[in-house]
Every structure is written in C-alpha cells, then in structure tokens.
Tab-separated table of C-alpha atoms and ligand atoms in Angstrom:
chain	number	residue	atom	x	y	z
A	1300	UNK	CA	119.097	90.259	22.301
A	1301	UNK	CA	117.353	88.292	24.993
A	1302	UNK	CA	114.613	86.292	23.259
A	1303	UNK	CA	111.987	87.192	25.811
A	1304	UNK	CA	112.146	90.824	24.622
A	1305	UNK	CA	111.859	90.054	20.914
A	1306	UNK	CA	108.153	89.213	20.889
A	1307	UNK	CA	106.978	92.301	22.855
A	1308	UNK	CA	109.083	94.610	20.688
A	1309	UNK	CA	107.806	92.995	17.507
A	1310	UNK	CA	104.237	93.250	18.780
A	1311	UNK	CA	104.821	96.913	19.585
A	1312	UNK	CA	106.014	97.600	16.077
A	1313	UNK	CA	103.130	95.709	14.486
A	1314	UNK	CA	100.277	96.710	16.781
A	1315	UNK	CA	101.174	100.131	18.130
A	1316	UNK	CA	102.619	101.712	15.054
A	1317	UNK	CA	100.341	100.310	12.382
A	1318	UNK	CA	98.474	103.170	10.681
A	1319	UNK	CA	94.792	102.557	11.030
A	1320	UNK	CA	91.410	104.209	11.245
A	1321	UNK	CA	88.726	104.655	13.841
A	1322	UNK	CA	86.226	101.840	14.298
A	1323	UNK	CA	82.638	101.465	15.482
A	1324	UNK	CA	82.349	98.640	18.032
A	1325	UNK	CA	79.187	97.746	19.972
A	1326	UNK	CA	77.732	101.181	19.343
A	1327	UNK	CA	80.861	103.095	20.371
A	1328	UNK	CA	83.397	105.080	18.365
A	1329	UNK	CA	86.861	103.678	18.949
A	1330	UNK	CA	90.149	105.331	18.003
A	1331	UNK	CA	93.647	103.856	17.755
A	1332	UNK	CA	95.373	104.187	21.117
A	1333	UNK	CA	98.769	104.750	19.491
A	1334	UNK	CA	97.400	107.630	17.405
A	1335	UNK	CA	95.867	109.323	20.431
A	1336	UNK	CA	99.079	108.787	22.395
A	1337	UNK	CA	101.236	110.272	19.654
A	1338	UNK	CA	98.985	113.326	19.337
A	1339	UNK	CA	99.401	113.943	23.089
A	1340	UNK	CA	103.164	113.551	23.304
A	1341	UNK	CA	103.005	109.980	24.621
A	1342	UNK	CA	104.410	106.699	23.349
A	1343	UNK	CA	102.617	103.348	23.150
A	1344	UNK	CA	104.347	100.049	24.055
A	1345	UNK	CA	103.293	96.478	24.715
A	1346	UNK	CA	104.524	95.217	28.069
A	1347	UNK	CA	102.782	91.842	28.107
A	1348	UNK	CA	100.644	89.836	25.732
A	1349	UNK	CA	97.449	91.685	26.748
A	1350	UNK	CA	98.836	94.823	28.371
A	1351	UNK	CA	99.808	98.111	26.737
A	1352	UNK	CA	101.463	101.169	28.280
A	1353	UNK	CA	101.225	104.747	27.114
A	1354	UNK	CA	103.987	106.852	28.604
A	1355	UNK	CA	106.081	109.972	28.552
A	1356	UNK	CA	108.499	111.390	31.114
A	1357	UNK	CA	105.794	112.175	33.662
A	1358	UNK	CA	102.799	110.043	32.716
A	1359	UNK	CA	102.190	106.298	32.669
A	1360	UNK	CA	98.929	104.719	31.547
A	1361	UNK	CA	98.418	100.956	31.462
A	1362	UNK	CA	95.552	99.330	29.571
A	1363	UNK	CA	94.447	95.695	29.550
A	1364	UNK	CA	93.171	94.543	26.161
A	1365	UNK	CA	89.561	93.201	26.186
A	1366	UNK	CA	89.138	94.695	29.664
A	1367	UNK	CA	87.761	97.840	31.292
A	1368	UNK	CA	90.750	97.971	33.670
A	1369	UNK	CA	93.120	100.894	33.256
A	1370	UNK	CA	95.859	102.343	35.425
A	1371	UNK	CA	96.357	106.101	35.298
A	1372	UNK	CA	99.570	107.291	36.940
A	1373	UNK	CA	99.616	104.385	39.360
A	1374	UNK	CA	95.910	104.321	40.278
A	1375	UNK	CA	93.320	101.902	38.902
A	1376	UNK	CA	90.462	103.600	37.049
A	1377	UNK	CA	87.529	101.629	35.620
A	1378	UNK	CA	86.755	102.461	31.994
A	1379	UNK	CA	83.208	102.372	30.653
A	1380	UNK	CA	84.050	100.208	27.622
A	1381	UNK	CA	86.735	97.553	27.088
A	1382	UNK	CA	89.961	98.251	25.242
A	1383	UNK	CA	89.694	96.497	21.870
A	1384	UNK	CA	92.206	94.707	19.700
A	1385	UNK	CA	90.967	94.785	16.117
A	1386	UNK	CA	93.130	93.135	13.508
A	1387	UNK	CA	96.113	93.689	15.751
A	1388	UNK	CA	95.460	97.384	16.412
A	1389	UNK	CA	94.705	98.491	19.971
A	1390	UNK	CA	91.641	100.747	20.129
A	1391	UNK	CA	90.122	102.802	22.929
A	1392	UNK	CA	86.550	104.130	23.090
A	1393	UNK	CA	86.403	107.866	22.401
A	1394	UNK	CA	83.843	107.914	25.248
A	1395	UNK	CA	86.531	106.777	27.717
A	1396	UNK	CA	89.048	109.306	26.425
A	1397	UNK	CA	86.431	112.025	27.004
A	1398	UNK	CA	85.047	110.858	30.362
A	1399	UNK	CA	87.995	109.164	32.098
A	1400	UNK	CA	91.457	109.600	30.578
A	1401	UNK	CA	91.417	113.223	29.453
A	1402	UNK	CA	89.761	114.717	32.579
A	1403	UNK	CA	92.396	113.056	34.770
A	1404	UNK	CA	95.426	113.865	32.623
A	1405	UNK	CA	94.319	117.360	31.654
A	1406	UNK	CA	92.111	118.549	34.539
A	1407	UNK	CA	89.759	121.177	33.154
A	1408	UNK	CA	89.899	124.689	34.571
A	1409	UNK	CA	86.444	124.888	36.023
A	1410	UNK	CA	85.394	128.456	35.356
A	1411	UNK	CA	82.557	128.219	37.855
A	1412	UNK	CA	84.672	126.595	40.582
A	1413	UNK	CA	84.133	128.049	44.021
A	1414	UNK	CA	85.988	127.823	47.299
A	1415	UNK	CA	85.255	124.656	49.240
A	1416	UNK	CA	83.687	125.760	52.503
A	1417	UNK	CA	81.231	123.055	53.544
A	1418	UNK	CA	81.691	119.303	53.261
A	1419	UNK	CA	78.839	116.863	53.861
A	1420	UNK	CA	79.925	113.526	55.344
A	1421	UNK	CA	77.557	110.575	55.069
A	1422	UNK	CA	78.240	107.707	57.484
A	1423	UNK	CA	76.716	104.752	55.603
A	1424	UNK	CA	73.743	102.807	57.017
A	1425	UNK	CA	72.457	103.311	60.597
A	1426	UNK	CA	69.614	102.158	62.840
A	1427	UNK	CA	67.795	99.129	61.424
A	1428	UNK	CA	70.188	99.126	58.450
A	1429	UNK	CA	73.369	97.591	59.874
A	1430	UNK	CA	75.251	97.408	56.566
A	1431	UNK	CA	77.789	94.590	56.291
A	1432	UNK	CA	78.258	92.368	59.314
A	1433	UNK	CA	81.220	90.283	60.402
A	1434	UNK	CA	80.809	88.303	63.615
A	1435	UNK	CA	79.367	90.873	66.051
A	1436	UNK	CA	80.633	93.947	64.160
A	1437	UNK	CA	78.310	96.099	62.039
A	1438	UNK	CA	79.448	98.386	59.243
A	1439	UNK	CA	77.156	101.189	60.522
A	1440	UNK	CA	79.227	101.501	63.732
A	1441	UNK	CA	82.517	102.020	61.941
A	1442	UNK	CA	81.209	104.364	59.240
A	1443	UNK	CA	79.964	106.650	62.047
A	1444	UNK	CA	83.274	106.363	63.939
A	1445	UNK	CA	85.249	107.234	60.797
A	1446	UNK	CA	82.909	110.121	59.932
A	1447	UNK	CA	83.322	111.573	63.449
A	1448	UNK	CA	87.120	111.399	63.156
A	1449	UNK	CA	87.023	112.896	59.676
A	1450	UNK	CA	84.696	115.697	60.839
A	1451	UNK	CA	87.174	116.676	63.556
A	1452	UNK	CA	90.122	116.707	61.159
A	1453	UNK	CA	88.243	118.668	58.481
A	1454	UNK	CA	87.147	121.259	61.049
A	1455	UNK	CA	90.789	121.679	62.097
A	1456	UNK	CA	91.633	122.258	58.429
A	1457	UNK	CA	89.112	125.122	58.350
A	1458	UNK	CA	86.073	123.502	56.690
A	1459	UNK	CA	82.463	123.522	57.838
A	1460	UNK	CA	81.216	119.942	58.190
A	1461	UNK	CA	77.678	118.573	58.002
A	1462	UNK	CA	76.861	114.945	58.869
A	1463	UNK	CA	73.837	113.066	57.533
A	1464	UNK	CA	73.664	111.294	60.912
A	1465	UNK	CA	75.513	111.694	64.188
A	1466	UNK	CA	73.873	108.800	66.044
A	1467	UNK	CA	72.840	105.223	65.293
A	1468	UNK	CA	69.656	106.172	63.472
A	1469	UNK	CA	68.141	105.118	60.188
A	1470	UNK	CA	68.326	107.735	57.414
A	1471	UNK	CA	66.657	107.164	54.034
A	1472	UNK	CA	69.136	107.040	51.156
A	1473	UNK	CA	67.414	109.909	49.342
A	1474	UNK	CA	67.569	112.103	52.468
A	1475	UNK	CA	71.376	111.965	52.528
A	1476	UNK	CA	72.189	113.915	49.318
A	1477	UNK	CA	69.041	115.991	49.996
A	1478	UNK	CA	70.631	117.259	53.230
A	1479	UNK	CA	73.883	118.052	51.402
A	1480	UNK	CA	71.892	119.998	48.784
A	1481	UNK	CA	69.840	121.824	51.425
A	1482	UNK	CA	72.956	122.882	53.342
A	1483	UNK	CA	74.649	123.950	50.067
A	1484	UNK	CA	77.605	121.654	50.718
A	1485	UNK	CA	80.486	121.973	48.271
A	1486	UNK	CA	81.486	118.287	48.501
A	1487	UNK	CA	79.658	115.079	49.486
A	1488	UNK	CA	81.525	112.058	50.880
A	1489	UNK	CA	79.670	108.842	51.685
A	1490	UNK	CA	81.645	106.420	53.878
A	1491	UNK	CA	81.270	102.637	53.804
A	1492	UNK	CA	83.174	99.445	54.523
A	1493	UNK	CA	83.071	96.522	52.157
A	1494	UNK	CA	82.577	92.776	52.546
A	1495	UNK	CA	82.901	89.783	50.265
A	1496	UNK	CA	80.835	86.654	50.075
A	1497	UNK	CA	81.817	83.888	52.445
A	1498	UNK	CA	85.013	82.148	51.373
A	1499	UNK	CA	86.464	85.065	49.408
A	1500	UNK	CA	88.114	86.929	52.265
A	1501	UNK	CA	91.395	87.527	50.405
A	1502	UNK	CA	90.032	90.767	48.868
A	1503	UNK	CA	91.240	94.021	50.477
A	1504	UNK	CA	91.684	97.734	49.798
A	1505	UNK	CA	89.578	100.820	49.136
A	1506	UNK	CA	87.280	101.435	46.171
A	1507	UNK	CA	86.175	105.010	45.442
A	1508	UNK	CA	82.984	105.465	43.452
A	1509	UNK	CA	81.755	108.439	41.467
A	1510	UNK	CA	78.713	108.807	39.216
A	1511	UNK	CA	78.560	106.677	36.057
A	1512	UNK	CA	78.700	108.780	32.876
A	1513	UNK	CA	75.433	109.057	30.931
A	1514	UNK	CA	75.122	106.160	28.483
A	1515	UNK	CA	77.626	103.862	30.217
A	1516	UNK	CA	77.016	100.928	32.520
A	1517	UNK	CA	78.304	100.988	36.103
A	1518	UNK	CA	81.394	99.152	37.372
A	1519	UNK	CA	79.257	97.728	40.159
A	1520	UNK	CA	76.095	95.850	39.164
A	1521	UNK	CA	74.448	96.902	42.439
A	1522	UNK	CA	75.136	100.526	41.571
A	1523	UNK	CA	73.180	100.655	38.355
A	1524	UNK	CA	70.390	102.884	39.659
A	1525	UNK	CA	67.219	103.620	37.796
A	1526	UNK	CA	68.435	103.907	34.218
A	1527	UNK	CA	71.318	105.151	32.128
A	1528	UNK	CA	69.918	108.659	31.696
A	1529	UNK	CA	71.337	111.859	33.191
A	1530	UNK	CA	71.095	112.394	36.945
A	1531	UNK	CA	71.691	115.541	38.968
A	1532	UNK	CA	75.180	114.209	39.730
A	1533	UNK	CA	76.108	114.013	36.042
A	1534	UNK	CA	76.345	117.817	36.021
A	1535	UNK	CA	79.505	117.418	38.120
A	1536	UNK	CA	80.722	114.238	36.453
A	1537	UNK	CA	84.270	115.424	35.705
A	1538	UNK	CA	84.777	117.050	39.092
A	1539	UNK	CA	83.507	113.932	40.854
A	1540	UNK	CA	85.939	111.789	38.856
A	1541	UNK	CA	88.871	114.040	39.789
A	1542	UNK	CA	87.692	114.012	43.402
A	1543	UNK	CA	87.378	110.198	43.481
A	1544	UNK	CA	90.829	109.845	41.897
A	1545	UNK	CA	92.502	112.106	44.477
A	1546	UNK	CA	90.794	110.270	47.353
A	1547	UNK	CA	91.730	106.797	46.043
A	1548	UNK	CA	95.303	107.920	45.354
A	1549	UNK	CA	95.720	109.363	48.821
A	1550	UNK	CA	94.286	106.273	50.550
A	1551	UNK	CA	96.515	103.926	48.541
A	1552	UNK	CA	99.669	106.008	48.936
A	1553	UNK	CA	99.241	107.024	52.563
A	1554	UNK	CA	97.903	103.759	53.969
A	1555	UNK	CA	99.927	101.433	51.726
A	1556	UNK	CA	96.796	99.420	50.949
A	1557	UNK	CA	95.744	97.463	47.879
A	1558	UNK	CA	94.298	99.712	45.146
A	1559	UNK	CA	90.802	98.509	44.173
A	1560	UNK	CA	90.408	101.586	42.022
A	1561	UNK	CA	88.172	104.448	41.022
A	1562	UNK	CA	84.849	102.971	39.964
A	1563	UNK	CA	81.498	104.165	38.640
A	1564	UNK	CA	78.045	103.647	40.072
A	1565	UNK	CA	74.637	105.288	40.118
A	1566	UNK	CA	74.272	104.722	43.851
A	1567	UNK	CA	71.204	106.451	45.285
A	1568	UNK	CA	73.346	108.640	47.544
A	1569	UNK	CA	75.455	109.809	44.603
A	1570	UNK	CA	72.973	110.417	41.822
A	1571	UNK	CA	70.974	113.204	43.495
A	1572	UNK	CA	73.954	115.129	44.862
A	1573	UNK	CA	74.219	118.619	43.362
A	1574	UNK	CA	77.943	118.901	44.202
A	1575	UNK	CA	81.007	116.730	43.447
A	1576	UNK	CA	80.253	113.479	45.273
A	1577	UNK	CA	82.042	110.229	46.039
A	1578	UNK	CA	81.250	107.041	47.894
A	1579	UNK	CA	84.301	105.437	49.510
A	1580	UNK	CA	84.313	101.750	50.331
A	1581	UNK	CA	87.164	102.263	52.784
A	1582	UNK	CA	88.318	98.657	53.019
A	1583	UNK	CA	87.110	95.084	53.507
A	1584	UNK	CA	85.725	94.049	56.869
A	1585	UNK	CA	86.038	90.443	55.690
A	1586	UNK	CA	89.812	90.558	55.113
A	1587	UNK	CA	91.665	88.963	58.063
A	1588	UNK	CA	94.178	91.837	58.403
A	1589	UNK	CA	92.281	94.838	57.021
A	1590	UNK	CA	89.130	93.777	58.905
A	1591	UNK	CA	91.003	94.020	62.222
A	1592	UNK	CA	92.537	97.397	61.320
A	1593	UNK	CA	89.087	98.866	60.605
A	1594	UNK	CA	88.183	98.174	64.254
A	1595	UNK	CA	91.247	100.169	65.398
A	1596	UNK	CA	90.738	103.893	66.106
A	1597	UNK	CA	94.405	104.680	65.300
A	1598	UNK	CA	94.014	103.178	61.836
A	1599	UNK	CA	90.749	105.040	61.283
A	1600	UNK	CA	92.533	108.277	62.257
A	1601	UNK	CA	95.170	107.573	59.599
A	1602	UNK	CA	92.404	106.800	57.139
A	1603	UNK	CA	90.683	110.098	57.940
A	1604	UNK	CA	94.008	111.922	57.450
A	1605	UNK	CA	94.391	110.280	54.044
A	1606	UNK	CA	90.884	111.393	53.050
A	1607	UNK	CA	91.657	114.975	54.163
A	1608	UNK	CA	94.837	114.867	52.064
A	1609	UNK	CA	92.783	113.708	49.069
A	1610	UNK	CA	90.268	116.535	49.602
A	1611	UNK	CA	93.074	119.129	49.753
A	1612	UNK	CA	94.678	117.686	46.607
A	1613	UNK	CA	91.336	117.918	44.797
A	1614	UNK	CA	90.915	121.480	46.033
A	1615	UNK	CA	94.293	122.490	44.624
A	1616	UNK	CA	93.314	121.189	41.198
A	1617	UNK	CA	89.909	122.793	40.977
A	1618	UNK	CA	89.499	125.879	43.108
A	1619	UNK	CA	90.657	129.286	41.827
A	1620	UNK	CA	93.028	131.440	43.903
A	1621	UNK	CA	91.508	133.835	46.409
A	1622	UNK	CA	92.965	137.083	47.740
A	1623	UNK	CA	95.431	136.645	50.601
A	1624	UNK	CA	93.487	139.196	52.657
A	1625	UNK	CA	90.819	136.588	53.462
A	1626	UNK	CA	90.973	134.652	56.769
A	1627	UNK	CA	93.665	131.974	57.045
A	1628	UNK	CA	91.144	129.133	57.141
A	1629	UNK	CA	89.829	130.089	53.723
A	1630	UNK	CA	93.311	130.531	52.327
A	1631	UNK	CA	93.600	126.742	52.053
A	1632	UNK	CA	91.791	127.133	48.762
A	1633	UNK	CA	94.679	128.143	46.554
A	1634	UNK	CA	94.769	126.834	43.070
A	1635	UNK	CA	98.233	125.794	41.906
A	1636	UNK	CA	98.759	127.038	38.354
A	1637	UNK	CA	99.269	124.173	35.881
A	1638	UNK	CA	102.855	125.254	35.203
A	1639	UNK	CA	103.832	124.569	38.798
A	1640	UNK	CA	101.970	121.316	39.413
A	1641	UNK	CA	104.241	118.885	41.153
A	1642	UNK	CA	102.030	115.831	41.623
A	1643	UNK	CA	102.309	112.559	39.740
A	1644	UNK	CA	99.340	113.630	37.624
A	1645	UNK	CA	101.592	116.091	35.856
A	1646	UNK	CA	101.994	115.768	32.131
A	1647	UNK	CA	104.610	117.502	30.051
A	1648	UNK	CA	104.068	121.230	29.440
A	1649	UNK	CA	103.851	120.536	25.723
A	1650	UNK	CA	100.872	118.225	26.022
A	1651	UNK	CA	99.268	120.230	28.816
A	1652	UNK	CA	98.323	122.942	26.402
A	1653	UNK	CA	96.178	120.565	24.333
B	443	ZN	ZN1	77.807	100.081	53.129
C-alpha cells in the first residue's frame, strides 16, 4: 500500500472508531463525532491531519479540528464552537449538532409554515451612510441597483416585494426590519457588498449571515449586537439558517464564485426581524476581478437570479403544499415531500426518518 495512505487510515481507526464518552469543554457538552455519525447512517474518516469527513452515499460533511469551519454538502457553514480533539477522539459540540448540522441535514417540517407572499428587500446603507468605498464607488449605489433588479425578478416570479429604500436616502438600521414587520413580510433579505482592509484585496466571494443562536458568539466580531440573549430573530433561527444556506449555495453554484460561507451575526437589521432573515455580503468590492463585476449590471442580474433560485429552493423545503385551484403565482409554493427531494442536501431515506 502506498505509504501516504497508511497514516490517515491508521488515524481513522484510532481516532474515529475508538469508543469514548461525551465530554464537557469550555462550558459545552461535546459528543464523539464518530458516534453521532454512526447513529445517523454516516461514516467518519480522516482525510488530512486536521480534517475529518463524515459521509454516506448522499451526504458529505467536512470538519476542521480545533476550528469552527465546517463544510455541509459542499457549502461552508460556521459552527458556534470548535471541533475538539480530546485524547485522539474527535468531538463536536451538541449545540452545533442541534443548531447547525441537524437543521441542515434533516430540515424540520415547520408545522406553522405559511406560503411566501411578500419579501422585504433591504438595500444596505444610503444617504449619508455610503457603506464601503473603493475609489469613487460607494456600496450604497450597488446595493440599491441589485435590490431593484431583484425586486423585478421576484415580482415576475409572483411575489410581492417591499423595499426599505428606493432612493439614495438614509434609513435607520432599526427602521429596516421594522418596515418588514409592519408589512408582514414573509422573508427579509438585506443586501451588502464587502470590502477588506487595504492590502488584503485577494479575498472574494459571498458570505450569507443569519442570526447567531442564543448563547453562542457571532462569526463576525462586528455582528455581536447587544448581548448573547434571545432576540426576535431567534424565534426563526432554524428557518433563517436554512434560508441562508440555500442562498449561499445558489450564489456559489450559479455564479461560480468563492464560497465564504454561511455565518452568524446579531446584526441590527437581523435581530429584530420577525420572519426568516438573512444579510448577504454579495461579494468583495476590493477584489480586482469581483470588484469590477459588481459594477456590471449583467453580473448583478445573474446575482439576482441566483438569489431568486435560493429563495425558491428555501420555499420548497419549508412551505406546505397548497391546493392547485389557487392562482398560478401562488402555486410556486409547493413543498416537495422528503421522499422525493432531489437536491444535494438529501440524506438517505433510512437516516431521514431520525
Ligand atoms: Zn454594507
């Protein structure tokens, strides 16, 4: 056997298969990853010195040891607590299984789910708040341009659309989710473009944020919000995670861009939203290639299409079927039964019943 495979296989046997018990690390209950995988019809393997995969025929999870980075069916998802390696056994926080892994692999059937009719779009910044700036370009201009394109495409798909601003005017952060709540929007989407500090312009790709679970710290230090307690948005925590995942997946797959992942933050515009809510950092204005694309209306149209695709994918996972006698526009909201899911999120029928 090739020697380079001997070490990973030996590590797999020692670390993944060793019987062990749960642990309590930094105030969190941790469970053996291999045990959880086995119980859910998945198998645990080491692929590199600090990287473990958990797979079956239709699912592939990748975890970095001592890191909060995880990959769930090809999309990066930030965990709340790092994967641990204790005496050679890989452990995952029960908190992350409950708030990140399980809701994405086994989307809950939301009994109270309702048809998505109205979507509130929030073009970031405006007026005196320019947002990020590169040369003579301001983020506020391109968030509004993208929101206008997205509004048109969503209307064509049969949704009602509300915008938190339609002109270059300043809108208080708290007024943005307040408008979505007042108009009884079913989804809230805040649109932004990112920028790095000077000299780090190699970073590119979208990041999609949803509310940080209660008791965890945010992926983005700027998105920590007031405290770690429950916010209005935490009532829709699982739906917002599913929504963020479908948006990030669609952007990455349809635009072929770098995946910066699903992340968590208590941003002001997210925490007071009474409906599933995401904030999309749609790309980096500071990247030499991506920055130019953001200025291009054709690229923004493709980006809007990708966001619509993500919204429709989320709708399929969460909204119950409605009678076919309703108008065609509303008939978009058809829930695909779990047995006929065809997306990459699918897990084997055996484990789906868990
Ligand atoms: Zn912004």
